[in-house]
Coordinates of C-alpha atoms in Angstrom, one line a residue:
Chain A
M215 CA 182.0 71.1 103.9
S216 CA 180.1 68.0 102.8
D217 CA 177.3 69.9 101.1
F218 CA 179.7 72.2 99.2
E219 CA 179.5 71.7 95.5
P220 CA 182.3 73.6 93.7
K221 CA 181.4 75.7 90.7
I222 CA 184.2 75.4 88.2
I223 CA 184.4 77.4 85.0
A224 CA 186.5 76.0 82.1
F225 CA 187.6 78.4 79.4
V226 CA 188.7 76.1 76.6
C227 CA 189.7 76.4 73.0
N228 CA 187.5 75.1 70.3
W229 CA 190.0 73.0 68.4
C230 CA 191.7 71.0 71.1
T231 CA 190.3 71.0 74.6
Y232 CA 186.7 71.3 73.5
T233 CA 187.0 68.5 71.0
G234 CA 189.0 66.6 73.7
A235 CA 186.1 67.1 76.1
D236 CA 183.8 65.7 73.4
L237 CA 186.0 62.7 73.1
T238 CA 185.7 62.2 76.9
G239 CA 182.0 62.0 76.4
T240 CA 182.0 59.7 73.4
S241 CA 184.5 57.5 75.2
R242 CA 181.9 57.3 78.0
I243 CA 184.4 58.4 80.6
K244 CA 182.7 59.9 83.6
Y245 CA 183.9 63.1 85.3
A246 CA 182.7 65.6 87.8
S247 CA 179.7 67.5 86.7
N248 CA 180.8 70.7 88.6
V249 CA 182.5 72.1 85.5
R250 CA 180.9 74.5 83.1
I251 CA 182.7 74.6 79.8
L252 CA 182.9 77.8 77.8
R253 CA 184.1 77.4 74.3
F254 CA 186.4 80.0 72.7
P255 CA 187.9 80.1 69.2
C256 CA 191.4 79.9 70.6
T257 CA 193.3 80.3 73.9
G258 CA 194.6 83.5 72.5
R259 CA 191.1 84.8 72.8
I260 CA 190.8 84.1 76.5
D261 CA 191.1 87.5 78.1
F262 CA 192.6 87.8 81.6
M263 CA 189.4 89.6 82.7
Y264 CA 187.3 86.4 82.1
I265 CA 189.1 84.8 85.0
V266 CA 188.4 87.8 87.2
K267 CA 184.8 87.9 86.0
A268 CA 184.3 84.2 86.7
F269 CA 185.4 84.7 90.3
A270 CA 183.2 87.8 90.7
Q271 CA 180.2 85.8 89.4
G272 CA 180.7 83.1 92.0
A273 CA 183.1 80.6 90.5
D274 CA 185.2 78.7 93.0
G275 CA 187.7 77.5 90.5
V276 CA 188.8 78.2 86.9
I277 CA 190.3 75.9 84.3
V278 CA 192.0 77.5 81.3
S279 CA 192.9 75.0 78.6
G280 CA 193.9 74.8 75.0
C281 CA 196.1 73.2 72.4
H282 CA 199.6 72.0 73.2
P283 CA 202.4 74.4 72.0
G284 CA 202.9 73.9 68.3
D285 CA 199.4 72.5 67.7
C286 CA 197.5 75.8 67.6
H287 CA 194.9 76.0 64.8
Y288 CA 196.0 79.6 64.2
T289 CA 199.7 78.7 64.5
S290 CA 200.6 80.9 67.5
G291 CA 197.5 81.7 69.6
N292 CA 198.5 79.5 72.4
F293 CA 202.1 80.9 72.5
H294 CA 200.7 84.4 72.9
A295 CA 198.3 83.1 75.6
R296 CA 201.2 81.4 77.4
R297 CA 203.0 84.8 77.7
R298 CA 199.9 86.5 79.0
W299 CA 199.4 83.8 81.6
I300 CA 203.0 84.0 82.8
V301 CA 202.4 87.7 83.5
F302 CA 198.9 87.4 84.7
K303 CA 199.4 84.5 87.1
S304 CA 202.3 86.3 88.8
F305 CA 200.1 89.4 88.9
M306 CA 197.2 87.6 90.5
D307 CA 199.6 86.3 93.1
F308 CA 200.8 89.8 93.7
L309 CA 197.2 91.0 94.3
G310 CA 196.4 88.1 96.7
I311 CA 194.1 86.3 94.3
E312 CA 194.3 82.5 95.2
T313 CA 196.1 81.2 92.2
E314 CA 195.8 77.6 93.3
R315 CA 192.1 78.0 92.1
V316 CA 193.2 78.8 88.6
H317 CA 194.4 75.7 86.7
F318 CA 196.2 76.1 83.4
A319 CA 196.4 73.0 81.1
W320 CA 197.2 71.8 77.6
V321 CA 194.6 69.2 76.6
S322 CA 194.6 68.0 72.9
A323 CA 191.7 66.7 71.0
A324 CA 193.0 63.1 71.5
E325 CA 193.3 63.4 75.3
G326 CA 189.8 62.7 76.4
A327 CA 191.1 60.8 79.4
K328 CA 193.4 63.7 80.4
W329 CA 190.5 66.1 80.4
A330 CA 188.5 63.9 82.7
E331 CA 191.5 63.6 85.0
T332 CA 192.1 67.4 84.9
V333 CA 188.5 68.2 85.8
N334 CA 188.4 65.6 88.6
S335 CA 191.7 66.7 90.1
V336 CA 190.7 70.4 90.0
N337 CA 187.3 69.5 91.5
Q338 CA 189.0 67.6 94.3
K339 CA 191.4 70.4 95.0
I340 CA 188.6 73.1 95.1
R341 CA 186.6 70.8 97.4
E342 CA 189.5 70.9 99.8
L343 CA 189.9 74.7 99.5
G344 CA 186.2 75.3 100.0
P345 CA 184.2 78.2 98.4
Y346 CA 186.1 81.2 97.3
K347 CA 184.5 83.5 99.9
S348 CA 186.9 86.4 99.9
F349 CA 186.2 87.2 96.2
K350 CA 182.5 86.5 96.5
N351 CA 182.2 88.8 99.4
L352 CA 183.4 91.7 97.3
V353 CA 180.0 91.8 95.5
N354 CA 178.3 92.5 98.8
V355 CA 180.6 95.1 100.2
G356 CA 178.6 98.2 101.1
V357 CA 175.2 96.5 100.4
S358 CA 173.0 96.4 103.5
Chain B
M44 CA 219.3 126.5 82.6
E45 CA 220.5 129.3 80.3
K46 CA 221.2 126.7 77.6
L47 CA 217.7 125.2 77.9
I48 CA 216.1 128.6 77.6
N49 CA 218.3 129.5 74.6
I50 CA 217.5 126.2 72.8
A51 CA 213.7 126.7 73.5
R52 CA 213.8 130.3 72.4
G53 CA 215.7 129.4 69.2
L54 CA 213.2 126.7 68.3
L55 CA 210.2 129.0 68.8
E56 CA 211.8 131.9 66.9
S57 CA 212.8 129.8 64.0
G58 CA 209.2 128.7 63.7
K59 CA 210.2 125.1 63.6
V60 CA 208.4 124.4 66.8
K61 CA 205.1 125.9 67.9
T62 CA 204.9 124.8 71.5
I63 CA 207.5 123.9 74.1
I64 CA 206.2 121.5 76.7
G65 CA 208.3 122.1 79.7
Y66 CA 208.3 122.8 83.4
V67 CA 207.7 126.1 85.1
E68 CA 207.2 127.2 88.7
G69 CA 203.5 127.6 89.6
P70 CA 202.1 130.3 91.9
T71 CA 202.6 128.2 95.0
G72 CA 206.1 127.2 94.2
R73 CA 205.2 123.8 92.8
I74 CA 206.8 122.6 89.6
R75 CA 204.1 122.2 87.0
A76 CA 203.8 121.6 83.2
A77 CA 203.5 124.5 80.9
F78 CA 203.0 125.0 77.2
I79 CA 205.2 127.9 76.0
R80 CA 204.1 129.3 72.7
K81 CA 205.9 132.7 72.7
P82 CA 209.7 133.1 72.6
E83 CA 209.7 135.8 75.3
E84 CA 208.0 133.4 77.7
C85 CA 210.9 130.9 77.4
S86 CA 212.7 132.5 80.4
K87 CA 210.1 130.9 82.7
L88 CA 211.3 127.4 81.8
L89 CA 213.4 125.6 84.3
I90 CA 214.8 122.2 85.2
N91 CA 215.7 120.8 88.6
Q92 CA 215.3 117.6 90.6
N93 CA 211.6 118.3 91.1
C94 CA 210.9 118.0 87.4
I95 CA 209.6 114.5 87.6
Q96 CA 206.4 114.6 85.8
N97 CA 206.3 112.6 82.6
L98 CA 205.5 115.2 80.0
A99 CA 205.1 112.7 77.2
V100 CA 201.5 112.4 78.4
Y101 CA 200.7 115.6 76.6
L102 CA 202.1 114.6 73.2
L103 CA 199.0 112.7 72.1
K104 CA 196.3 114.9 73.7
P105 CA 194.3 116.4 70.8
E106 CA 194.1 119.8 72.5
I107 CA 197.9 120.0 72.7
R108 CA 198.3 118.7 69.2
E109 CA 196.2 121.6 68.0
F110 CA 199.0 124.0 69.0
G111 CA 201.2 122.5 66.3
R112 CA 204.6 120.9 66.4
P113 CA 205.8 120.4 70.0
A114 CA 209.2 120.2 71.6
V115 CA 209.2 118.3 74.8
I116 CA 211.6 118.8 77.7
A117 CA 212.2 115.2 78.7
N118 CA 213.5 113.6 81.8
I119 CA 214.5 109.9 81.5
A120 CA 211.0 108.6 81.9
T121 CA 209.7 111.0 79.3
Q122 CA 212.4 109.9 76.9
R123 CA 211.4 106.3 77.4
S124 CA 207.8 107.1 76.8
V125 CA 208.7 108.9 73.6
L126 CA 210.5 105.8 72.4
Q127 CA 207.6 103.5 73.5
L128 CA 205.1 105.8 71.7
A129 CA 207.2 105.7 68.6
Q130 CA 207.4 101.9 68.9
E131 CA 203.6 101.8 69.1
C132 CA 203.4 104.0 66.0
Q133 CA 201.8 106.9 67.9
I134 CA 204.4 109.4 66.9
A135 CA 206.9 109.3 64.0
D136 CA 210.5 110.2 64.2
G137 CA 210.9 113.9 63.2
E138 CA 207.3 114.7 64.2
I139 CA 208.4 116.2 67.6
D140 CA 211.6 117.7 69.1
V141 CA 213.0 116.2 72.2
I142 CA 215.2 118.1 74.6
G143 CA 216.6 115.7 77.1
F144 CA 218.0 116.4 80.5
Y145 CA 219.8 114.3 83.1
A146 CA 220.9 114.5 86.6
G147 CA 223.4 117.3 87.0
N148 CA 221.4 119.4 84.6
T149 CA 223.1 118.0 81.4
I150 CA 221.0 119.1 78.5
V151 CA 220.9 117.2 75.2
E152 CA 219.0 118.3 72.1
F153 CA 218.2 115.1 70.3
K154 CA 218.3 115.0 66.5
N155 CA 216.3 111.9 66.2
F156 CA 214.8 109.0 68.3
T157 CA 217.8 106.7 67.6
E158 CA 219.9 109.2 69.6
I159 CA 217.6 108.8 72.5
E160 CA 217.8 105.0 72.2
Q161 CA 221.6 105.2 72.2
R162 CA 221.7 107.6 75.1
L163 CA 219.3 105.5 77.3
K164 CA 221.7 102.5 77.0
E165 CA 224.1 104.4 79.3
V166 CA 221.4 105.2 81.9
K167 CA 220.5 103.1 84.9
L168 CA 216.8 102.1 84.6
E169 CA 216.2 100.3 87.9
L170 CA 213.2 101.1 90.0
T171 CA 213.7 103.6 92.8
S172 CA 214.5 102.0 96.1
D173 CA 211.1 103.0 97.7
D174 CA 209.2 101.3 94.9
A175 CA 211.4 98.2 94.9
K176 CA 211.0 98.0 98.7
L177 CA 207.2 98.2 98.6
I178 CA 207.1 95.5 95.9
E179 CA 209.4 93.3 98.1
K180 CA 207.2 94.0 101.1
I181 CA 204.1 92.9 99.3
N182 CA 205.8 89.8 97.8
A183 CA 206.8 88.7 101.3
M184 CA 203.1 88.7 102.5
D185 CA 201.0 85.6 102.3
T186 CA 198.0 85.5 100.0
K187 CA 195.5 86.6 102.6
Q188 CA 197.6 89.6 103.7
K189 CA 198.2 90.6 100.1
W190 CA 194.4 90.4 99.4
Q191 CA 193.6 92.5 102.5
F192 CA 196.3 95.0 101.6
W193 CA 194.8 95.6 98.2
V194 CA 191.2 95.5 99.3
D195 CA 192.0 98.2 101.8
E196 CA 193.8 100.3 99.2
F197 CA 191.2 99.8 96.4
S198 CA 188.3 100.5 98.7
R199 CA 189.5 104.1 98.8
C200 CA 189.5 104.5 95.0
I201 CA 187.0 107.1 93.8
K202 CA 187.3 106.1 90.1
C203 CA 188.5 109.5 89.1
Y204 CA 190.7 107.9 86.4
A205 CA 193.6 110.3 87.2
C206 CA 195.8 107.3 86.9
R207 CA 194.6 106.9 83.3
S208 CA 194.9 110.6 82.5
S209 CA 198.4 110.9 83.8
C210 CA 199.7 108.0 81.9
P211 CA 201.4 108.6 78.5
M212 CA 200.6 105.0 77.5
C213 CA 196.9 105.2 78.2
Y214 CA 196.1 107.0 75.0
C215 CA 193.2 104.9 73.6
S216 CA 190.5 107.3 72.4
R217 CA 188.0 105.0 73.8
C218 CA 189.0 103.2 77.0
L219 CA 187.6 99.7 77.8
C220 CA 186.2 101.2 81.0
D221 CA 184.1 103.7 78.9
C222 CA 182.4 100.9 77.0
N223 CA 178.9 100.2 78.3
Q224 CA 177.5 97.9 75.6
P225 CA 178.5 95.5 77.0
Q226 CA 179.5 97.0 80.3
I227 CA 182.8 95.2 80.9
L228 CA 184.0 97.0 84.0
S229 CA 181.4 98.1 86.5
A230 CA 181.3 101.9 86.6
P231 CA 180.6 102.9 90.2
S232 CA 183.5 103.3 92.6
H233 CA 182.5 100.0 94.3
L234 CA 185.3 97.8 95.6
L235 CA 184.6 95.1 93.0
G236 CA 184.6 97.5 90.1
N237 CA 187.7 99.3 91.5
L238 CA 189.6 96.0 91.6
E239 CA 188.5 95.2 88.0
W240 CA 189.6 98.6 86.8
H241 CA 193.0 98.4 88.4
I242 CA 193.6 94.8 87.1
T243 CA 192.6 95.9 83.6
R244 CA 194.7 99.1 83.7
A245 CA 197.8 97.2 85.0
M246 CA 197.4 94.4 82.5
H247 CA 196.8 96.7 79.5
L248 CA 200.1 98.4 80.5
A249 CA 201.9 95.1 80.8
G250 CA 205.2 95.4 78.9
R251 CA 204.5 99.0 78.0
C252 CA 204.9 100.8 81.4
V253 CA 208.1 102.8 81.5
A254 CA 207.9 103.0 85.4
C255 CA 207.7 106.8 85.6
G256 CA 205.3 106.5 88.6
D257 CA 203.1 109.3 87.6
C258 CA 199.9 107.2 88.1
G259 CA 200.8 106.8 91.8
R260 CA 201.6 110.5 92.2
A261 CA 198.4 111.5 90.4
C262 CA 196.2 109.4 92.7
P263 CA 194.2 111.8 94.9
V264 CA 193.7 109.2 97.6
G265 CA 197.3 107.9 97.6
I266 CA 196.9 104.3 96.4
P267 CA 200.3 103.0 95.5
L268 CA 199.0 101.8 92.1
H269 CA 202.2 102.5 90.3
I270 CA 203.7 99.5 91.8
L271 CA 201.1 97.3 90.1
T272 CA 202.4 98.2 86.6
M273 CA 206.0 98.3 87.9
K274 CA 205.7 94.8 89.3
I275 CA 204.4 93.6 85.9
A276 CA 207.2 95.5 84.1
E277 CA 209.7 93.6 86.4
D278 CA 208.1 90.3 85.5
V279 CA 208.2 91.0 81.8
L280 CA 211.9 91.9 82.1
K281 CA 212.6 88.8 84.1
N282 CA 210.7 86.4 81.9
F283 CA 211.1 87.9 78.4
G284 CA 214.1 90.1 78.8
K285 CA 212.3 93.2 77.5
R286 CA 212.1 96.6 79.1
A287 CA 209.5 99.1 77.7
G288 CA 210.7 102.3 76.2
T289 CA 214.3 101.3 75.6
T290 CA 214.2 100.4 71.9
L291 CA 212.6 101.4 68.6
V292 CA 212.3 97.8 67.5
K293 CA 208.6 97.0 67.1
E294 CA 208.4 93.9 69.1
Y295 CA 205.9 94.1 72.0
A296 CA 206.6 91.6 74.8
L297 CA 203.0 90.2 74.9
S298 CA 202.4 90.0 71.2
S299 CA 205.6 88.1 70.5
F300 CA 206.8 84.8 71.9
K301 CA 209.6 82.3 72.0
N302 CA 209.1 78.5 71.7
D303 CA 210.8 77.9 75.0
D304 CA 208.8 80.4 77.1
R305 CA 208.4 79.2 80.7
E306 CA 205.4 76.8 81.1
D307 CA 206.2 75.1 84.4
F308 CA 202.7 76.2 85.7
I309 CA 200.8 74.7 82.8
K310 CA 199.9 71.1 83.5

């Protein structure tokens, strides 16, 4: 799989991880360009369907990241998100969705280096797992 | 049975209640729901072990509400749904009458919802062994097998939304799957859209499903989709210690939190 370039979608919160990713850039830390960052107001806004949609649209991996617990700009958005993820991660597992392709992280606005490291490690992992064929194939079921 | 008929007749004759939502025997001998509006028709009402449908589903339907104040004959699942609906501010205490029945045909006329809450504390609410076994069976599969299992099941889905119609908790007047600007869930009964629909349905019932199993029974192609919501209900109980439809306290599992919720999977 040498020519496989993973497509990774990152759903990040505006206040911590997005700013953190900015810091990665201004600190001139290099990281894998396979990631597409989507900015949300808060992790609490990241609907579980976004993850499903990302896979359906051809993503091989997903990163979901936001403020550390206690640091939420809206006080409790990430606490609510955490509960949702506990439930949804277990549910994805029950459905047979490959949960190792979904990476949950807390990255604060000061952790530019951690963001680079997160993206690189996910990128590495997805490279090893290969393209997410079983989900991508769904789109073509019944299409001749 | 006599007691039930007398209670129902009394309620209708006093004019306090306009409709009794209960079980009757249909023309082919199957138990089905009925809406009794005349005291003389109360003799048709019955309860037995086949009265498993969750009649709470009718409480919020506009065409049933039109009949006027209802009294519902409630098995355990229906009682739980009533509590959950009250918790979600869909029905107020005193707005409906609830006549509960239990195994062994014990009948209780509840005065208020708090009584239901008290009574449910004495009842076992575990999943039936069939459902628990199926969940266990799927849990034991590896990721590929699980995926194949659900792909096979969902490929038979015809998107009739019987699961939605049979569920007392699916009461949104406009469901997410009916929205087409933007189209969030793809409408045709194609495998991808089917999967999206069942994920959405199950997740929107997370922490709210009372595990009556009516969605699975309503499915015309026999997809065991009730275990999706039941599995989540079990997870919610395990992780947050909450069981839907057992309390009137307005604290929904997924819109509340604790500082020390599990986060071992978040790096």
